[in-house]
CSV table of C-alpha atoms in Angstrom, one decimal:
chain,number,residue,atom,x,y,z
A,798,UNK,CA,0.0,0.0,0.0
A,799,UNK,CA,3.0,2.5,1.0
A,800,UNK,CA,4.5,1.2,-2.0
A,801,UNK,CA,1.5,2.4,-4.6
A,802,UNK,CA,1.0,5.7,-2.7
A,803,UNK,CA,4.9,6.7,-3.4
A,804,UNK,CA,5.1,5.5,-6.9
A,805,UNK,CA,1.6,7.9,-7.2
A,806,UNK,CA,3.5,10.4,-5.9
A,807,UNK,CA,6.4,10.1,-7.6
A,808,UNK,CA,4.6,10.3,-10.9
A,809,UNK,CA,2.9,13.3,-9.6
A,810,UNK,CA,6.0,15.0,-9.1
A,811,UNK,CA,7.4,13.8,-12.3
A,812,UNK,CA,4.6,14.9,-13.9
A,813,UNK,CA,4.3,18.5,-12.3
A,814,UNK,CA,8.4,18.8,-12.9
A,815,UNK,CA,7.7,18.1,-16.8
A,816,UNK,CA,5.3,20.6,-17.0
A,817,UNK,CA,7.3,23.6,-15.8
A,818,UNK,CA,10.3,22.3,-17.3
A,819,UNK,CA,7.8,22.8,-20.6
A,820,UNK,CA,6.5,26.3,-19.1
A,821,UNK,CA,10.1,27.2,-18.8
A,822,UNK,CA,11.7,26.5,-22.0
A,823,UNK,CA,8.2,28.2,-23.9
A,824,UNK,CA,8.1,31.1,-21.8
A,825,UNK,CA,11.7,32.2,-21.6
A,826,UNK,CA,12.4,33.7,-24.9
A,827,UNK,CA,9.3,35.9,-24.4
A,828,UNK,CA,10.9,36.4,-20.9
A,829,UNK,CA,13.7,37.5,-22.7
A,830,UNK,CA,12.0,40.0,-25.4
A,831,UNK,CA,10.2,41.7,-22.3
A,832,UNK,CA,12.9,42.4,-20.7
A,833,UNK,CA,15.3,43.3,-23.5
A,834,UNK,CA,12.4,46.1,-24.5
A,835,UNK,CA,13.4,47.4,-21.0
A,836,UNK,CA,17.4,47.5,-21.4
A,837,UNK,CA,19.0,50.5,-22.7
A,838,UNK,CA,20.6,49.9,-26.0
A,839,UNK,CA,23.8,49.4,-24.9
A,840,UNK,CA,23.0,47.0,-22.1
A,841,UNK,CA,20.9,44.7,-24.9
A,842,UNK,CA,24.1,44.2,-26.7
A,843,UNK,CA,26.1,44.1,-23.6
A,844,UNK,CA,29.0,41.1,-23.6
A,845,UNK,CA,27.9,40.3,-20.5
A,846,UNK,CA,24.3,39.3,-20.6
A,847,UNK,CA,21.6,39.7,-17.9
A,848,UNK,CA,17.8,38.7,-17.5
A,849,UNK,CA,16.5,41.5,-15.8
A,850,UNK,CA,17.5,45.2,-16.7
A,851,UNK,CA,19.9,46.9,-14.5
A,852,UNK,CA,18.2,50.1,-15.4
A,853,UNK,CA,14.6,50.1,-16.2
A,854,UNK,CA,14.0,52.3,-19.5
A,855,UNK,CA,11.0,53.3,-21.2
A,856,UNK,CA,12.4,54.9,-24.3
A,857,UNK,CA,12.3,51.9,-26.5
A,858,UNK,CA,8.4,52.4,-26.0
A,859,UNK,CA,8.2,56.3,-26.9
A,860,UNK,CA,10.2,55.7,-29.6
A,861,UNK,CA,8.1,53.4,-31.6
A,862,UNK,CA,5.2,55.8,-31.3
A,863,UNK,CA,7.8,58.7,-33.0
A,864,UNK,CA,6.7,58.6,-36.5
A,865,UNK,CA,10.4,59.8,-37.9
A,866,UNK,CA,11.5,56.4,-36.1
A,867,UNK,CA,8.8,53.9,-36.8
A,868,UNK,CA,5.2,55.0,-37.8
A,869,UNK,CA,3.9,52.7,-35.9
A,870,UNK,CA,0.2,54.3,-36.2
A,871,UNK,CA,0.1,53.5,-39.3
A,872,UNK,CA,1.4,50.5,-40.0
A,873,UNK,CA,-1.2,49.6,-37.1
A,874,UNK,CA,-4.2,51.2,-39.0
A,875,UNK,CA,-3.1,49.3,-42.2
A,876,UNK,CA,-3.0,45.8,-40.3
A,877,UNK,CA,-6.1,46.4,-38.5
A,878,UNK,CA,-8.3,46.8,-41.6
A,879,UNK,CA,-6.9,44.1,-43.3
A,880,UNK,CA,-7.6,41.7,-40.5
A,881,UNK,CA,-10.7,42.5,-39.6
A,882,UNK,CA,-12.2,42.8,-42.9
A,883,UNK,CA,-10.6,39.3,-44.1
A,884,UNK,CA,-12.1,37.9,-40.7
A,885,UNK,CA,-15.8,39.2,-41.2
A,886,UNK,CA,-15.9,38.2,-44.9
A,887,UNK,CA,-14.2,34.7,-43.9
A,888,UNK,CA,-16.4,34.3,-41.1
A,889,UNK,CA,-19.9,36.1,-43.1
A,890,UNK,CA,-19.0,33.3,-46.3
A,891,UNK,CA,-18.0,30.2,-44.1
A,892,UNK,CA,-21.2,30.4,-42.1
A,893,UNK,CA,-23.3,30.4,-45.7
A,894,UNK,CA,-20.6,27.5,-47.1
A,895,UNK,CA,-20.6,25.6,-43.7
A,896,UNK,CA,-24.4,25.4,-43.4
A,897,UNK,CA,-24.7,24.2,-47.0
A,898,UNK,CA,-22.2,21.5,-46.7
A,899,UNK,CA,-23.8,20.4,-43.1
A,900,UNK,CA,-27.2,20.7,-43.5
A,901,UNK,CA,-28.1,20.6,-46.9
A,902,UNK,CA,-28.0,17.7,-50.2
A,903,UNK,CA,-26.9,18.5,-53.3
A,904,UNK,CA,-25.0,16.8,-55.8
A,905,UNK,CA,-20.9,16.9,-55.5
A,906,UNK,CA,-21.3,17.6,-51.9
A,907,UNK,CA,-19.1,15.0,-50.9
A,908,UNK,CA,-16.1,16.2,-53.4
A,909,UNK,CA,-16.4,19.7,-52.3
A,910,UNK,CA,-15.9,18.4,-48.5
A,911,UNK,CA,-13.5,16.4,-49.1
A,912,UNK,CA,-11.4,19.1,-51.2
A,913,UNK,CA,-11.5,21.2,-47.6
A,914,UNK,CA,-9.4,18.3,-46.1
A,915,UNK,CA,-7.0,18.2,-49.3
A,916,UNK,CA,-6.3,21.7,-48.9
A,917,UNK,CA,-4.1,21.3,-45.8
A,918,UNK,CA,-1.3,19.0,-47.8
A,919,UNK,CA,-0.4,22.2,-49.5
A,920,UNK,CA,1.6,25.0,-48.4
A,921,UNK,CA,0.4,28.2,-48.7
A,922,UNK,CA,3.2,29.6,-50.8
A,923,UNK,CA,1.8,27.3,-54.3
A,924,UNK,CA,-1.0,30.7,-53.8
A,925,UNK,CA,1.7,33.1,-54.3
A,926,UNK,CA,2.0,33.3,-58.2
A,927,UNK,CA,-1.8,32.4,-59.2
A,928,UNK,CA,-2.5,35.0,-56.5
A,929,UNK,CA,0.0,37.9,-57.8
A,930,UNK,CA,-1.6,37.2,-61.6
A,931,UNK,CA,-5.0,37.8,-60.5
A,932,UNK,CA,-4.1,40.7,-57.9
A,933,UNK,CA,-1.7,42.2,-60.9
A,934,UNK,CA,-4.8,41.6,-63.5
A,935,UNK,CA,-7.2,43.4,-61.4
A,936,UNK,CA,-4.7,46.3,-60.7
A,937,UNK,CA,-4.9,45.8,-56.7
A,938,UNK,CA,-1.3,45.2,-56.7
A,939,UNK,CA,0.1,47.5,-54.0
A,940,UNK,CA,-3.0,48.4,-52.1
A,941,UNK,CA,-4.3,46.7,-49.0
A,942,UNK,CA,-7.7,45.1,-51.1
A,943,UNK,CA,-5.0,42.7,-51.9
A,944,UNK,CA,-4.1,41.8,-49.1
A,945,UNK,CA,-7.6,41.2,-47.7
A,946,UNK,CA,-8.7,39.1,-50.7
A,947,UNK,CA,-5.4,36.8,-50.1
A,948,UNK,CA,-6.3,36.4,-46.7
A,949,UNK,CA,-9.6,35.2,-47.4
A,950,UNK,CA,-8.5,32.8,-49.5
A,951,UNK,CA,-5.7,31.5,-47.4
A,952,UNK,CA,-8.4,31.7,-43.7
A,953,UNK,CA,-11.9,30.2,-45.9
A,954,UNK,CA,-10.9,27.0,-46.3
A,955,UNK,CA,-10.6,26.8,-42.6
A,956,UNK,CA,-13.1,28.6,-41.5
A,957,UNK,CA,-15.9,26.6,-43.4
A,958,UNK,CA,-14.4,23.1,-41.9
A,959,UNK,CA,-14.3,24.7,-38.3
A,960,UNK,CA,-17.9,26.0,-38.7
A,961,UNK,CA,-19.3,22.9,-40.3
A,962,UNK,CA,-18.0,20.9,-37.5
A,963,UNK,CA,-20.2,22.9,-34.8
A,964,UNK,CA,-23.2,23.3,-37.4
A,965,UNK,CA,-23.0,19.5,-37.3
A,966,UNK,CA,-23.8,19.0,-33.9
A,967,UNK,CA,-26.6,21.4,-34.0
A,968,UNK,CA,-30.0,18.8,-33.9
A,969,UNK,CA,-32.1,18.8,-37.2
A,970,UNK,CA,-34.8,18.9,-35.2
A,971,UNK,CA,-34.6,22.4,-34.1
A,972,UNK,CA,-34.5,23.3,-38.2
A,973,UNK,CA,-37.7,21.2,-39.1
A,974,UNK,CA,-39.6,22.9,-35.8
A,975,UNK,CA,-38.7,26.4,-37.1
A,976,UNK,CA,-39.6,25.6,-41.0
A,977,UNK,CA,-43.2,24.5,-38.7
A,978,UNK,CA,-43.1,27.5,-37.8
A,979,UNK,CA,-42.7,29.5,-41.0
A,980,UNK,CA,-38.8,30.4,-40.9
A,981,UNK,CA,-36.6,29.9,-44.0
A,982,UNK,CA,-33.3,29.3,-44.5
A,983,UNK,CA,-32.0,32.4,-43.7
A,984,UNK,CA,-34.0,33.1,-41.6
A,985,UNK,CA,-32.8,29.6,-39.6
A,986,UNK,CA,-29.4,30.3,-40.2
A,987,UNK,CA,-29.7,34.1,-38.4
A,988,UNK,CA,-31.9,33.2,-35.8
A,989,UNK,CA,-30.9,29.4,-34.9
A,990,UNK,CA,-27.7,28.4,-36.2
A,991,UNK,CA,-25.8,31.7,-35.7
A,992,UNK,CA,-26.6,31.9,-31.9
A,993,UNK,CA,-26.2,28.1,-30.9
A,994,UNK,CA,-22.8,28.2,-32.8
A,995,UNK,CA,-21.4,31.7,-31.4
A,996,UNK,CA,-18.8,30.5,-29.7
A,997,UNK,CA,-17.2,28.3,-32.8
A,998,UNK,CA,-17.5,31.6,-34.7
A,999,UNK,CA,-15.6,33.8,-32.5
A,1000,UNK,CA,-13.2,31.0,-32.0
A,1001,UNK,CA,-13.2,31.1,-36.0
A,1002,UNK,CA,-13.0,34.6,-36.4
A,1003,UNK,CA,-10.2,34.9,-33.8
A,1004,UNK,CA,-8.3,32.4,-36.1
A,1005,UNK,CA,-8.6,34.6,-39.2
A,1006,UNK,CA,-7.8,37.8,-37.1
A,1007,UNK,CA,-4.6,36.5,-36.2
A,1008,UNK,CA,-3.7,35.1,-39.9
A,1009,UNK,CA,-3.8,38.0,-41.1
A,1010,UNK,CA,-3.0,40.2,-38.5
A,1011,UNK,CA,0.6,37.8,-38.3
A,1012,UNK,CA,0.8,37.5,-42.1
A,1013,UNK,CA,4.1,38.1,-43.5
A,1014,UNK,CA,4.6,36.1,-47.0
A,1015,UNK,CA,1.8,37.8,-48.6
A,1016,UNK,CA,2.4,41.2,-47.3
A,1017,UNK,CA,5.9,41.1,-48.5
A,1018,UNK,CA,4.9,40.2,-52.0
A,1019,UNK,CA,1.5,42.6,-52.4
A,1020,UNK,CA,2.9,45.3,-50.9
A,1021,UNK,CA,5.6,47.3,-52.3
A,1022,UNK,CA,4.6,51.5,-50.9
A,1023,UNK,CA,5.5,52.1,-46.8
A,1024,UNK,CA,2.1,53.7,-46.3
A,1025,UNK,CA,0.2,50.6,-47.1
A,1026,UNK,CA,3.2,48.8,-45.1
A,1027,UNK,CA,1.4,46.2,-41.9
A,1028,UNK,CA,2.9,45.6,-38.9
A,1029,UNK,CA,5.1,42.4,-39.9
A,1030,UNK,CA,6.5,44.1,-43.0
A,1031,UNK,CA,7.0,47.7,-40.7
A,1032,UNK,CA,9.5,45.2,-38.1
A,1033,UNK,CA,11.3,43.7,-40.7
A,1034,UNK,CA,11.7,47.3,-43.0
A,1035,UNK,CA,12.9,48.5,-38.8
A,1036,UNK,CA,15.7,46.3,-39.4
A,1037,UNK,CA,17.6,48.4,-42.3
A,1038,UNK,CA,17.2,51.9,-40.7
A,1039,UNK,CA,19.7,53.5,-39.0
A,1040,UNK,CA,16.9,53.6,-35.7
A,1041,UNK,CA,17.5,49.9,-35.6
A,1042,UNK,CA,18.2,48.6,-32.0
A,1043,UNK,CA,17.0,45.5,-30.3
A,1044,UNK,CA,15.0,47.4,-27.7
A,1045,UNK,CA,12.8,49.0,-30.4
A,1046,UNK,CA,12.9,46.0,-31.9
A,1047,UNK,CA,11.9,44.3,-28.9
A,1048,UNK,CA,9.4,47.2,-27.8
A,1049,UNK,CA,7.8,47.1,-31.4
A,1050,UNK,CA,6.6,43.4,-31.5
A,1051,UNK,CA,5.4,43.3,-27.8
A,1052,UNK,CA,3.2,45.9,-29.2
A,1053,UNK,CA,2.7,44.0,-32.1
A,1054,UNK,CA,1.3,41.3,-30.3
A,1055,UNK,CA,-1.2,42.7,-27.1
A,1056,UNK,CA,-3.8,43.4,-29.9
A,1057,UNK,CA,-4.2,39.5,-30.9
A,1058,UNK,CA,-3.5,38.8,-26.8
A,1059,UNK,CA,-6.6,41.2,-25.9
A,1060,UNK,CA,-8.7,39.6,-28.4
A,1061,UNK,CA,-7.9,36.1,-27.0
A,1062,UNK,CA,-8.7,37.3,-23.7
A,1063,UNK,CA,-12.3,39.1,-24.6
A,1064,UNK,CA,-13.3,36.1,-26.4
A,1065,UNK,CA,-12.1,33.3,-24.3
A,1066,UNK,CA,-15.4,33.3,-21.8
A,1067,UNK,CA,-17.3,33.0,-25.2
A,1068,UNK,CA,-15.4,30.6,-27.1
A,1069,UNK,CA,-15.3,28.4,-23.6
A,1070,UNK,CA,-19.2,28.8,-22.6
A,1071,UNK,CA,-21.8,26.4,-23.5
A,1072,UNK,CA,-24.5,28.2,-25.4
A,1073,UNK,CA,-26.1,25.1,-26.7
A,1074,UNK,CA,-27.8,24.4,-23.5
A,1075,UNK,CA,-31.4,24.9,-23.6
A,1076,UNK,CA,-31.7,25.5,-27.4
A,1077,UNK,CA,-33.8,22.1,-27.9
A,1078,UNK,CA,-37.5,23.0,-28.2
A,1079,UNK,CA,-39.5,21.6,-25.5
């Protein structure tokens, strides 16, 4: 009996020691980048490395808001409107595409399905040149339409599998009792589908928010002008200024990043609550 409670325990341990070995290792670069935004220049590039700054500076910061030193504002501005209009038009067109591939018979509906799954054996690069001859054919090379369009087509594929995985689970029986009662499909799909699946669509949405908020390969190749520039292409153009430093650098993406970190956290009671619950008609 002594003997199965220690080997318990000693699995516990093992266990708990695993984990924040794990915690360690994937936290301590970011640990790093925090502080580094903190160091003064020289003390980043110091030969003699440390964790924690012995000076605390917050210059790094005020310079990434100085638009002689990194426009920051607008690089921002440009990011934001790409990702949030790729993720509403990802999200509006995989909710209609999702519903039709989950709810509804047609012919070739099983190809089409499948062809979601195929998708994911290919990289997204193969969309670079098809992509640049349509964007170069419609003249939207160069503006930040392009940019949203490529991110559509890189987040819809996605986005209409993750949907049609929560509009599977939604009963039938609470579309045939609202058809009773005189709703159509649109109607079902706005009133019934949308609100018992809210949580798979945020969760969706935050997906295609942070594709494109993150995107780089695209951005690098559509984009050519610094005032359309996003925030990706705005770090790595940092890079061959003479304002380069590794606090700004540092500074820069930490800012970067608490935009898709906010979003996470507003969203997570959403994406984690159970909104199903009740929805069957008694």
């Amino acid at each position: 009996m002594a003997s199965s409670k220690k080997t318990k325990m000693t699995k516990k341990v093992a266990f708990y020691a695993t984990l924040i070995l794990l915690m360690v290792v994937t936290l301590f670069p970011f640990l790093i980048m925090l502080m580094t935004a903190f160091k003064s220049s020289g003390e980043a590039v110091s030969t003699s490395p440390t964790i924690f700054p012995k000076e605390w500076t917050f210059q790094h910061f005020q310079d990434i808001f100085n638009p002689v030193v990194f426009p920051y504002l607008i690089y921002f501005k440009n990011s934001l409107i790409v990702a949030l209009t790729a993720s509403v038009l990802a999200v509006t067109i995989g909710i209609f595409g999702a519903y039709a591939l989950s709810k509804l018979k047609f012919m070739g509906k099983t190809t089409i399905n499948a062809s979601f799954y195929t998708v994911y054996m290919f990289s997204g690069i193969l969309l670079v040149v098809p992509l640049f001859k349509i964007i170069s054919g419609l003249g939207l090379y160069d503006t930040r339409t392009s940019l949203i369009i490529t991110m559509i087509v890189q987040t819809l594929p996605t986005a209409i599998f993750m949907l049609k995985s929560y509009f599977d689970t939604i009963p039938d029986d609470l579309e045939e009792a609202a058809m009773i009662d005189g709703l159509n499909r649109i109607q079902i799909i706005l009133y019934i589908i949308i609100p018992l699946s809210i949580s798979g669509i945020i969760s969706v949405f935050v997906y295609s928010f942070m594709v494109a908020w993150n995107d780089y390969l695209f951005a690098s190749i559509f984009i050519s002008n610094s005032e359309n520039f996003t925030l990706p292409i705005g770090l790595n153009a940092l890079f061959s200024t003479p304002d380069y430093v590794w606090g700004r650098m540092m500074a820069a993406s930490l800012v970067t990043a608490l935009p898709v970190v906010i979003m996470y956290a507003i969203s997570e009671h959403f994406i984690k609550g159970n909104l199903t619950e009740g929805g069957v008609k008694g």
